[in-house]
Short mmCIF file of C-alpha atoms in Angstrom, two decimals:
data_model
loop_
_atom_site.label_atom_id
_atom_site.label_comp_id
_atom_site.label_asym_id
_atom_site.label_seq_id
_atom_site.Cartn_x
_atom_site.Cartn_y
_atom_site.Cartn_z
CA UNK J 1 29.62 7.46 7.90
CA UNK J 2 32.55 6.28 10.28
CA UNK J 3 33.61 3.33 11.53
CA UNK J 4 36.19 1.43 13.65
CA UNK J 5 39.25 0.70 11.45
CA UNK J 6 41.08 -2.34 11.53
CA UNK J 7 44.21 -0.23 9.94
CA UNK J 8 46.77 -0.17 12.73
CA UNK J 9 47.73 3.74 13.06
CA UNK J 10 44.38 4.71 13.56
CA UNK J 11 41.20 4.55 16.22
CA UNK J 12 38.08 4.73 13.09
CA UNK J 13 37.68 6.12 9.64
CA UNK J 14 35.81 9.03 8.55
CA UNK J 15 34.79 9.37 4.56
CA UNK J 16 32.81 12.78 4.08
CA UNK J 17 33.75 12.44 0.43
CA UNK J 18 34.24 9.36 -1.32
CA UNK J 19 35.80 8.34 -4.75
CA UNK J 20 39.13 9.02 -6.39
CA UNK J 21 41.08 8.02 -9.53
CA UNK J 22 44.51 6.34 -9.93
CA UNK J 23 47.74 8.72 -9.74
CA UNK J 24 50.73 6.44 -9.32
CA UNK J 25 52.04 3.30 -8.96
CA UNK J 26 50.51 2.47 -5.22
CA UNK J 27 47.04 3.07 -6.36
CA UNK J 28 47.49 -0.46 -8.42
CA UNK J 29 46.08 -2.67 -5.96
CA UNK J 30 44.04 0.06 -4.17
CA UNK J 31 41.87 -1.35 -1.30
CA UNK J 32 39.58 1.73 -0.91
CA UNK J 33 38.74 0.74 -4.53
CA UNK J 34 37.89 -2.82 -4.27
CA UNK J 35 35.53 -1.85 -1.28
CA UNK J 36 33.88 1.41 -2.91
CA UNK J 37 33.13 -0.99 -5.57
CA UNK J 38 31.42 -3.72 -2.89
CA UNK J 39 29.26 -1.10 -1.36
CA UNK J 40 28.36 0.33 -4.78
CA UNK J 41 27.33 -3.12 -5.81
CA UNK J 42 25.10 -3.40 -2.67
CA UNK J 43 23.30 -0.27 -3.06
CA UNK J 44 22.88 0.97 0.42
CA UNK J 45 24.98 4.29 -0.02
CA UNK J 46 23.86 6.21 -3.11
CA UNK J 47 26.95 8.46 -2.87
CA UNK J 48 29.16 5.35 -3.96
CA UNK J 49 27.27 5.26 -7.49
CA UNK J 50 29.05 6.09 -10.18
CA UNK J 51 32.41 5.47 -8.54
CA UNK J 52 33.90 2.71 -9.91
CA UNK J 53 33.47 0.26 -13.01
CA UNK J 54 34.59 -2.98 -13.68
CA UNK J 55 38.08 -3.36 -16.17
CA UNK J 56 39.18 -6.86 -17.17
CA UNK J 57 37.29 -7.74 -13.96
CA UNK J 58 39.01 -5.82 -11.96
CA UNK J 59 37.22 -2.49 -10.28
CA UNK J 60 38.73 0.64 -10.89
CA UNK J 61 37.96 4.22 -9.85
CA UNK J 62 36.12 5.91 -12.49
CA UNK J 63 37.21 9.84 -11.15
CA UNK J 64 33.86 10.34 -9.66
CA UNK J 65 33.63 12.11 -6.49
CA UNK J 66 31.36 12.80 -3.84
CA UNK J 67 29.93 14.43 -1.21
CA UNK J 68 28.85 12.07 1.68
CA UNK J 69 25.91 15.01 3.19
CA UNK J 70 25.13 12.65 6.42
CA UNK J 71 28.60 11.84 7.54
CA UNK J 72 30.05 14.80 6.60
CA UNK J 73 28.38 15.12 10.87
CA UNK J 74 29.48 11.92 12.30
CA UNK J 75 32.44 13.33 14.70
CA UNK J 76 30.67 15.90 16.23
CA UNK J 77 28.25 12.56 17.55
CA UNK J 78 30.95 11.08 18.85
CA UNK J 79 31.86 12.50 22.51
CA UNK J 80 34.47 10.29 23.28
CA UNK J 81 38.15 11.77 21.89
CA UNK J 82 38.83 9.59 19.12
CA UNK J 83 41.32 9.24 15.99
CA UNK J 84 40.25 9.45 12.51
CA UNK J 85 42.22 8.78 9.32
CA UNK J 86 40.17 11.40 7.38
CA UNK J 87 38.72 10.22 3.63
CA UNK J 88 40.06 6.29 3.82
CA UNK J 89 37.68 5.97 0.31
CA UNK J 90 39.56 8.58 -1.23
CA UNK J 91 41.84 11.53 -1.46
CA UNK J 92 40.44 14.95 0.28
CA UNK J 93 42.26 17.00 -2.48
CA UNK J 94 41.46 15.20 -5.68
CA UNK J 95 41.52 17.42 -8.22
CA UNK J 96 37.60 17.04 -8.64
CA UNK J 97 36.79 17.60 -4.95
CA UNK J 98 35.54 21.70 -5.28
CA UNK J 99 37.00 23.84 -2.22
CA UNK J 100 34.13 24.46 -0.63
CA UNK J 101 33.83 20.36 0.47
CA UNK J 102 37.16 20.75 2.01
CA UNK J 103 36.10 23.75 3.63
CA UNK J 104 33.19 22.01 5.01
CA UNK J 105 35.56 19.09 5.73
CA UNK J 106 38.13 21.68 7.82
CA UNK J 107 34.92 23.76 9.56
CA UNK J 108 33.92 20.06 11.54
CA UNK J 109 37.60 19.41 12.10
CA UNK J 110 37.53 22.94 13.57
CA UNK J 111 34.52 22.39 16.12
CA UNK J 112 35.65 18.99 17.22
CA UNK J 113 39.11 19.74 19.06
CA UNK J 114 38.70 17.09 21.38
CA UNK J 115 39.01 14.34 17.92
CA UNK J 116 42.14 14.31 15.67
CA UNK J 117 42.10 14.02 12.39
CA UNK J 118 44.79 12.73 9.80
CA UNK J 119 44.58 13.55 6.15
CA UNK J 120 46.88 11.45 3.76
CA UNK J 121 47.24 12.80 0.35
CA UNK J 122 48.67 11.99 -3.11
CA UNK J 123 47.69 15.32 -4.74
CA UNK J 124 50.24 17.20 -2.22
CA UNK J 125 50.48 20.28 -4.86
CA UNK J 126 46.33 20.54 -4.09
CA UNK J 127 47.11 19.86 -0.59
CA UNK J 128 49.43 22.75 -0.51
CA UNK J 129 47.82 25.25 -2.54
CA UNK J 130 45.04 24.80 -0.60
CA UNK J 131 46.46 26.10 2.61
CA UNK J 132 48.91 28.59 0.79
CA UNK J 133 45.47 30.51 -0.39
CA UNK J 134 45.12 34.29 0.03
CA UNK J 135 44.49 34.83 4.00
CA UNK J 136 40.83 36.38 3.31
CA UNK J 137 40.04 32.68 1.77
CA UNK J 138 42.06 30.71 4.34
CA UNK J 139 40.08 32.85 7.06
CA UNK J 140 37.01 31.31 5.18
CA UNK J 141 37.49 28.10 6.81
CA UNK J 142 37.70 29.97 10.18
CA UNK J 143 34.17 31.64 10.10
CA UNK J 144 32.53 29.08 9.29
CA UNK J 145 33.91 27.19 12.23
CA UNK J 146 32.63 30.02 14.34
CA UNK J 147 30.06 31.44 13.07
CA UNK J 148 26.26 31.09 11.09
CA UNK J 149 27.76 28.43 8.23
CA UNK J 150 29.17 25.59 10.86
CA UNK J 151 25.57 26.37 12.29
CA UNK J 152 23.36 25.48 9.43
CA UNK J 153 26.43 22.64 9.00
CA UNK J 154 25.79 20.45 12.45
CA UNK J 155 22.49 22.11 13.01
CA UNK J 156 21.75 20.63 16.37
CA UNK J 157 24.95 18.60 16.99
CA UNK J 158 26.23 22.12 17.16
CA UNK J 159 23.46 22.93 19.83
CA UNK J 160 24.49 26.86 19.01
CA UNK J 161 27.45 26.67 21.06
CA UNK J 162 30.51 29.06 20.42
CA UNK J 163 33.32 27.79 18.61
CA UNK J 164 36.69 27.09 20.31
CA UNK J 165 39.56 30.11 19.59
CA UNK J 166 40.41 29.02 16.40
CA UNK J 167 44.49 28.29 15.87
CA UNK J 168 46.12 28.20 12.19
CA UNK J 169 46.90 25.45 11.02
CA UNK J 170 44.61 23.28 13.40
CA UNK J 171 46.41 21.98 16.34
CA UNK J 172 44.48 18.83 15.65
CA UNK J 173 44.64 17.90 11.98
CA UNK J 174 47.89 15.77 11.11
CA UNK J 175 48.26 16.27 7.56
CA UNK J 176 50.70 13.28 5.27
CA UNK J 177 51.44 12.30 1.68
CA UNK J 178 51.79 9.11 0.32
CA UNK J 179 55.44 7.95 -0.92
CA UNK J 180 55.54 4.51 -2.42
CA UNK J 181 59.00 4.91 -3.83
CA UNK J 182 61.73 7.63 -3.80
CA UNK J 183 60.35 9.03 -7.36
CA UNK J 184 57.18 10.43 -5.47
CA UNK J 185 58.83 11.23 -1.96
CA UNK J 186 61.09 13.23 -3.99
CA UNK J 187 57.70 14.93 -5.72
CA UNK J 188 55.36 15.32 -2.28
CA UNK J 189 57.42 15.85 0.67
CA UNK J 190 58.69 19.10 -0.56
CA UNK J 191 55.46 20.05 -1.25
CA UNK J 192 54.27 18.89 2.50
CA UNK J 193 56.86 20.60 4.14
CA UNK J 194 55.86 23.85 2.29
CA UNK J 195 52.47 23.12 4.02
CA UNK J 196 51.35 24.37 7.53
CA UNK J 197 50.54 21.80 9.75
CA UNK J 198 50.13 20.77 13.23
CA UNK J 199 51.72 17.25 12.37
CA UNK J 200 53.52 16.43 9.01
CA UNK J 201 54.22 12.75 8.02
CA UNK J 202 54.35 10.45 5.55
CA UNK J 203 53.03 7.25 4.73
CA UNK J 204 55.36 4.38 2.59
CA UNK J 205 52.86 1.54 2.18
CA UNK J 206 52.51 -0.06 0.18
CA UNK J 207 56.26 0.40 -0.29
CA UNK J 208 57.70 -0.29 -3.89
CA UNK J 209 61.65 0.72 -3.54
CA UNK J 210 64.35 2.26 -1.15
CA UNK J 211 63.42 5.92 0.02
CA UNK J 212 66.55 7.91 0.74
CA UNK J 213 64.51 10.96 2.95
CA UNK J 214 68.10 12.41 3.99
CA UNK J 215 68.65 13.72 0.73
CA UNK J 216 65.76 15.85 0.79
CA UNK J 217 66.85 17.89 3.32
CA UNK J 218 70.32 17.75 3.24
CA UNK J 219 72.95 19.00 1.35
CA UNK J 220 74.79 16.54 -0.98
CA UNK J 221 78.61 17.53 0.28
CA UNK J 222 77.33 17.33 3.88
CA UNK J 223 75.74 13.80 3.54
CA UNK J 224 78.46 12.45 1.53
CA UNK J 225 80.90 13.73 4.55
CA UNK J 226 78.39 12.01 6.91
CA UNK J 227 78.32 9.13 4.93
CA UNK J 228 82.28 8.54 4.94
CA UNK J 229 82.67 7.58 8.24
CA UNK J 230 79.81 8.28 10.59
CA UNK J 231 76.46 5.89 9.28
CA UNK J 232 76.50 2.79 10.92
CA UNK J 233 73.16 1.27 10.90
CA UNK J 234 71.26 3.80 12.89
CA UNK J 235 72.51 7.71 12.14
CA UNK J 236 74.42 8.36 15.15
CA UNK J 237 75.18 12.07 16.17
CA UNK J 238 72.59 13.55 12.99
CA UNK J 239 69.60 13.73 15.14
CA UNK J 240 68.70 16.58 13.78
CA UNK J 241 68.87 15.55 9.96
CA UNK J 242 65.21 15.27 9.23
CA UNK J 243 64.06 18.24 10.99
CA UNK J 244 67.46 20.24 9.32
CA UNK J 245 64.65 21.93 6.94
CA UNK J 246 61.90 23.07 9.25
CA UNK J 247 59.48 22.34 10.11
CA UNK J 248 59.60 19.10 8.79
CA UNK J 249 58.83 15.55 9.36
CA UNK J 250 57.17 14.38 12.53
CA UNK J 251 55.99 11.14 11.92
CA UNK J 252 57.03 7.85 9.25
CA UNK J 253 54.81 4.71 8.64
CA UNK J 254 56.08 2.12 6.42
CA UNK J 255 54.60 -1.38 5.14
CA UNK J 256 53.95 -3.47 2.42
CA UNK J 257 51.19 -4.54 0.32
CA UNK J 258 48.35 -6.99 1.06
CA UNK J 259 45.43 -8.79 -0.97
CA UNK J 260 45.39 -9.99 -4.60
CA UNK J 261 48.47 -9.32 -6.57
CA UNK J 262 50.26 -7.86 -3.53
CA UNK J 263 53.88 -6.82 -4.63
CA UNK J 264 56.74 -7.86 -2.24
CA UNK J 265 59.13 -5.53 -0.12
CA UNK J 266 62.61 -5.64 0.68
CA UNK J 267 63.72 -6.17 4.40
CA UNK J 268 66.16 -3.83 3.41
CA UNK J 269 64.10 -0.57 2.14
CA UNK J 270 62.12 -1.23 5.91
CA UNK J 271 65.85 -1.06 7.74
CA UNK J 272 66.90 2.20 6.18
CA UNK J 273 63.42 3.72 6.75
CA UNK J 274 63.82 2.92 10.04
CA UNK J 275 67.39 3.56 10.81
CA UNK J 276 66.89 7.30 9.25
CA UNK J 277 63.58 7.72 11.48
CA UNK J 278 66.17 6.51 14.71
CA UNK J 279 68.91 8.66 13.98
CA UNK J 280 66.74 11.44 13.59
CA UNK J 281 64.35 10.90 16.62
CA UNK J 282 61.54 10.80 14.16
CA UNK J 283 58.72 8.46 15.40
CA UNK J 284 58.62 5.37 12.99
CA UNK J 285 55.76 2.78 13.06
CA UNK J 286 55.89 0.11 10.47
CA UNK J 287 52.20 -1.19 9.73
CA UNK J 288 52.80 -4.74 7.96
CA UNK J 289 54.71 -6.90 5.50
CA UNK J 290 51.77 -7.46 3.89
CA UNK J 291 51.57 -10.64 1.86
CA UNK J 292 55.10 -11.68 1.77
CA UNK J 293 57.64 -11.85 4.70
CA UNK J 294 61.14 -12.34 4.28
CA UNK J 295 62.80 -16.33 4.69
CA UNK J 296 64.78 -17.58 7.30
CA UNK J 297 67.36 -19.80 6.03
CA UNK J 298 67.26 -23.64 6.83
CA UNK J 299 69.28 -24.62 10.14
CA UNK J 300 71.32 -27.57 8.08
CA UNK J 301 71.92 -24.58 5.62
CA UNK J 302 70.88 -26.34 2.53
CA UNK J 303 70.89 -23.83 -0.51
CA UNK J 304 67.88 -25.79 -1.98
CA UNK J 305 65.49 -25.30 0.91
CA UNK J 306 64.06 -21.79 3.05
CA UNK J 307 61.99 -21.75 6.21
CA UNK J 308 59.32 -20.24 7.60
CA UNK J 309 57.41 -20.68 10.78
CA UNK J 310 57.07 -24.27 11.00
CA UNK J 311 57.08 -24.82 7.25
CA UNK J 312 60.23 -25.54 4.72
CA UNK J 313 59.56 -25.48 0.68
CA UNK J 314 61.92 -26.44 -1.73
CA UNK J 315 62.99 -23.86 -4.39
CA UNK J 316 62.47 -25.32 -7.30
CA UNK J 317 59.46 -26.42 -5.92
CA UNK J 318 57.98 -22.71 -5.38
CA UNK J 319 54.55 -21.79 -7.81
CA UNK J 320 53.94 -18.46 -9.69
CA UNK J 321 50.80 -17.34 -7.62
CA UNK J 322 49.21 -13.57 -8.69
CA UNK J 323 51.76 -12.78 -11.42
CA UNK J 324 54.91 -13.54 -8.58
CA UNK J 325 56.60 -16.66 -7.42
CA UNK J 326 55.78 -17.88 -4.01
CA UNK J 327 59.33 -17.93 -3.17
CA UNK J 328 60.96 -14.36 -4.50
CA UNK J 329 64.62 -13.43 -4.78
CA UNK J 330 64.36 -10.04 -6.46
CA UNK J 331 66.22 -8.52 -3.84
CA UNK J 332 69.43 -10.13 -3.82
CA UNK J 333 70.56 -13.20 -1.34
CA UNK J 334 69.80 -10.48 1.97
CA UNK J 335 66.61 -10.71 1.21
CA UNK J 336 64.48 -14.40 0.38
CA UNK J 337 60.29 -13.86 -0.01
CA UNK J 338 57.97 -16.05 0.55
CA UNK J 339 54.64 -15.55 0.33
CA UNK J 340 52.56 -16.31 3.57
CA UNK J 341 49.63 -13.95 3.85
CA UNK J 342 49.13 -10.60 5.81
CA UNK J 343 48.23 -12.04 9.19
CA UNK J 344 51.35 -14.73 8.88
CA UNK J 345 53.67 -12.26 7.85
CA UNK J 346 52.58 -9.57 10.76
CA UNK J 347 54.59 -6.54 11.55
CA UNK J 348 57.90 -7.48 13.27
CA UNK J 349 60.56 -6.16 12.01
CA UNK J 350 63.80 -8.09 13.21
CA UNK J 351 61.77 -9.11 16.18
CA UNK J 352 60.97 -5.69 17.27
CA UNK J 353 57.07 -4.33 16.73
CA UNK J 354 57.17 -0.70 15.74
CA UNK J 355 54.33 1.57 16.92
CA UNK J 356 55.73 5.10 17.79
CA UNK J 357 53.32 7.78 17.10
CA UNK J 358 53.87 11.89 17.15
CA UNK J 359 53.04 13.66 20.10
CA UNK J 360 49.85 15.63 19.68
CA UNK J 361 49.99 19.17 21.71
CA UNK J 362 47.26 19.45 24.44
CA UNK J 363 44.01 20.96 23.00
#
């Protein structure tokens, strides 16, 4: 059905379909897949079955998908305007997932303007094919938000009602892509800024390396001039860099990973994310560090000790724990790990909490 979420961008989660299958490097430690496999196991939803099986202990999407009949309804229940990160147990354009679910998915999106809905992706190609569909299929979606289909749909959540004037793309669906590292924002925000939207963003948690998003949509010659002499920190006098290829991006989260086997993230891929958002007035809100959080050095400057909080560790004291020491140094001197859990670590980012969100246009 829904529920509140406890994920920091968003009011509650809806899943009308559930299930997925891995793709790329951030599906690894997938959360949605540890939890699928916890309500499987408990047997309350039946549309969880199948789902996920167990590999070296581990659970792991088994490419099963499906259709979630009862809260395919829930937001048109829910009177009070409300956010909801669409499909949190999987991807709504999963190669599996047939057309007419996401058609079904769009027609409630359609007759609940007063709710918005964001729809992260990793199958962005899907994502935009889907929209980029001759108009007499794309106008599918819009009949049966008006008309006898969203009817027999809600049945009498819909109470027989006329639809709202419908508006393409929906003025209330946010639609994002997932880039872990600069290998897939180099495959999928292309793609997502070839797709109509209300809202486009992108999402870089759990992230795994630097992401440059200025080459994207900028020409090499004109960055590199930019570059020579004008990037100090924050972009000054390129506001318009991001938004250079239009309509392009409106919103940026960034964060990094939690739970078992969480890999770390470098302070500095966070700083660049965020200085390209600020120099080009691009709302950034970074969710987490996740598991690790970068080390302050000692105050007496000894090389053989790091703090944290009220703790100190010696280096050569530090443990392997899930595959990575507890102290890391992968990054380079700027940029000492240690390991200190997700609510520890929380989601200041040199001192400053980061919560900007797009503006959504009045319904």
């Amino acid at each position: 059905m829904t529920g509140k979420s406890a994920i920091e961008w968003t009011e509650a989660t809806w899943n009308p379909i559930v299930g997925c299958s891995i793709v790329s490097p951030g599906c690894s430690n997938c959360y949605a897949m540890k939890m699928a496999a916890r309500i499987e196991a408990m047997g309350g939803q039946s549309h969880y079955a199948g789902t996920t099986k167990r590999v070296n202990g581990n659970a792991v999407w088994t490419g099963k998908v499906a259709l979630a009949a009862k809260a395919l309804m829930a937001p048109l229940k829910r009177n009070k305007s409300t956010t909801y990160f669409v499909n949190s147990m999987g991807d709504l354009f999963h190669e599996d997932v047939p057309d007419a679910w996401i058609d079904s998915v769009f027609a409630v999106m359609a007759a609940c303007p007063e709710h918005t809905f964001q729809v992260l992706t990793k199958r962005a190609a899907r994502m935009r094919d889907y929209f980029l569909r001759p108009p007499a299929k794309r106008d599918g979606i819009v009949e049966i938000a008006r008309a006898d289909i969203i009817a027999d749909l809600v049945g009498d959540f819909w109470g027989g009602a006329d639809c709202h004037p419908l508006e393409w793309p929906l003025p209330n669906v946010w639609l994002g892509v997932s880039t872990e590292r600069q290998q897939e924002a180099d495959q999928r925000i292309p793609l997502l800024l070839q797709t109509p939207a209300a809202i486009r963003f992108i999402s870089a948690e759990p992230l795994l390396g630097p992401i440059d998003l200025l080459r994207l949509v900028v020409s090499p010659n004109e960055r590199r001039d930019c570059l020579k002499g004008e990037l100090r920190g924050v972009i000054d006098g390129h506001t318009a860099w991001l938004k250079r290829t239009p309509p392009g991006i409106d919103w940026v989260i960034a964060g990094g990973e939690s739970g078992h086997g969480a890999r770390p993230m470098s302070i500095q891929w966070v700083r660049e994310l965020r200085d390209q958002c600020a120099g080009a007035a691009v709302p950034f809100f970074f969710k987490q560090w996740g598991e690790w959080h970068p080390a302050a050095a000692h105050a007496a400057g000894d090389p053989g000790r790091f703090a944290f909080g009220d703790y100190e560790h010696d280096r050569e004291t530090m443990l392997q724990v899930d595959g990575y020491p507890r102290q890391f140094t992968k990054f380079g001197a700027r940029s000492t790990l240690v390991r200190v859990g997700k609510t520890r670590a929380g989601r200041l980012l040199d001192g400053v909490t980061h919560d900007a969100f797009p503006v959504r246009a009045p319904a």
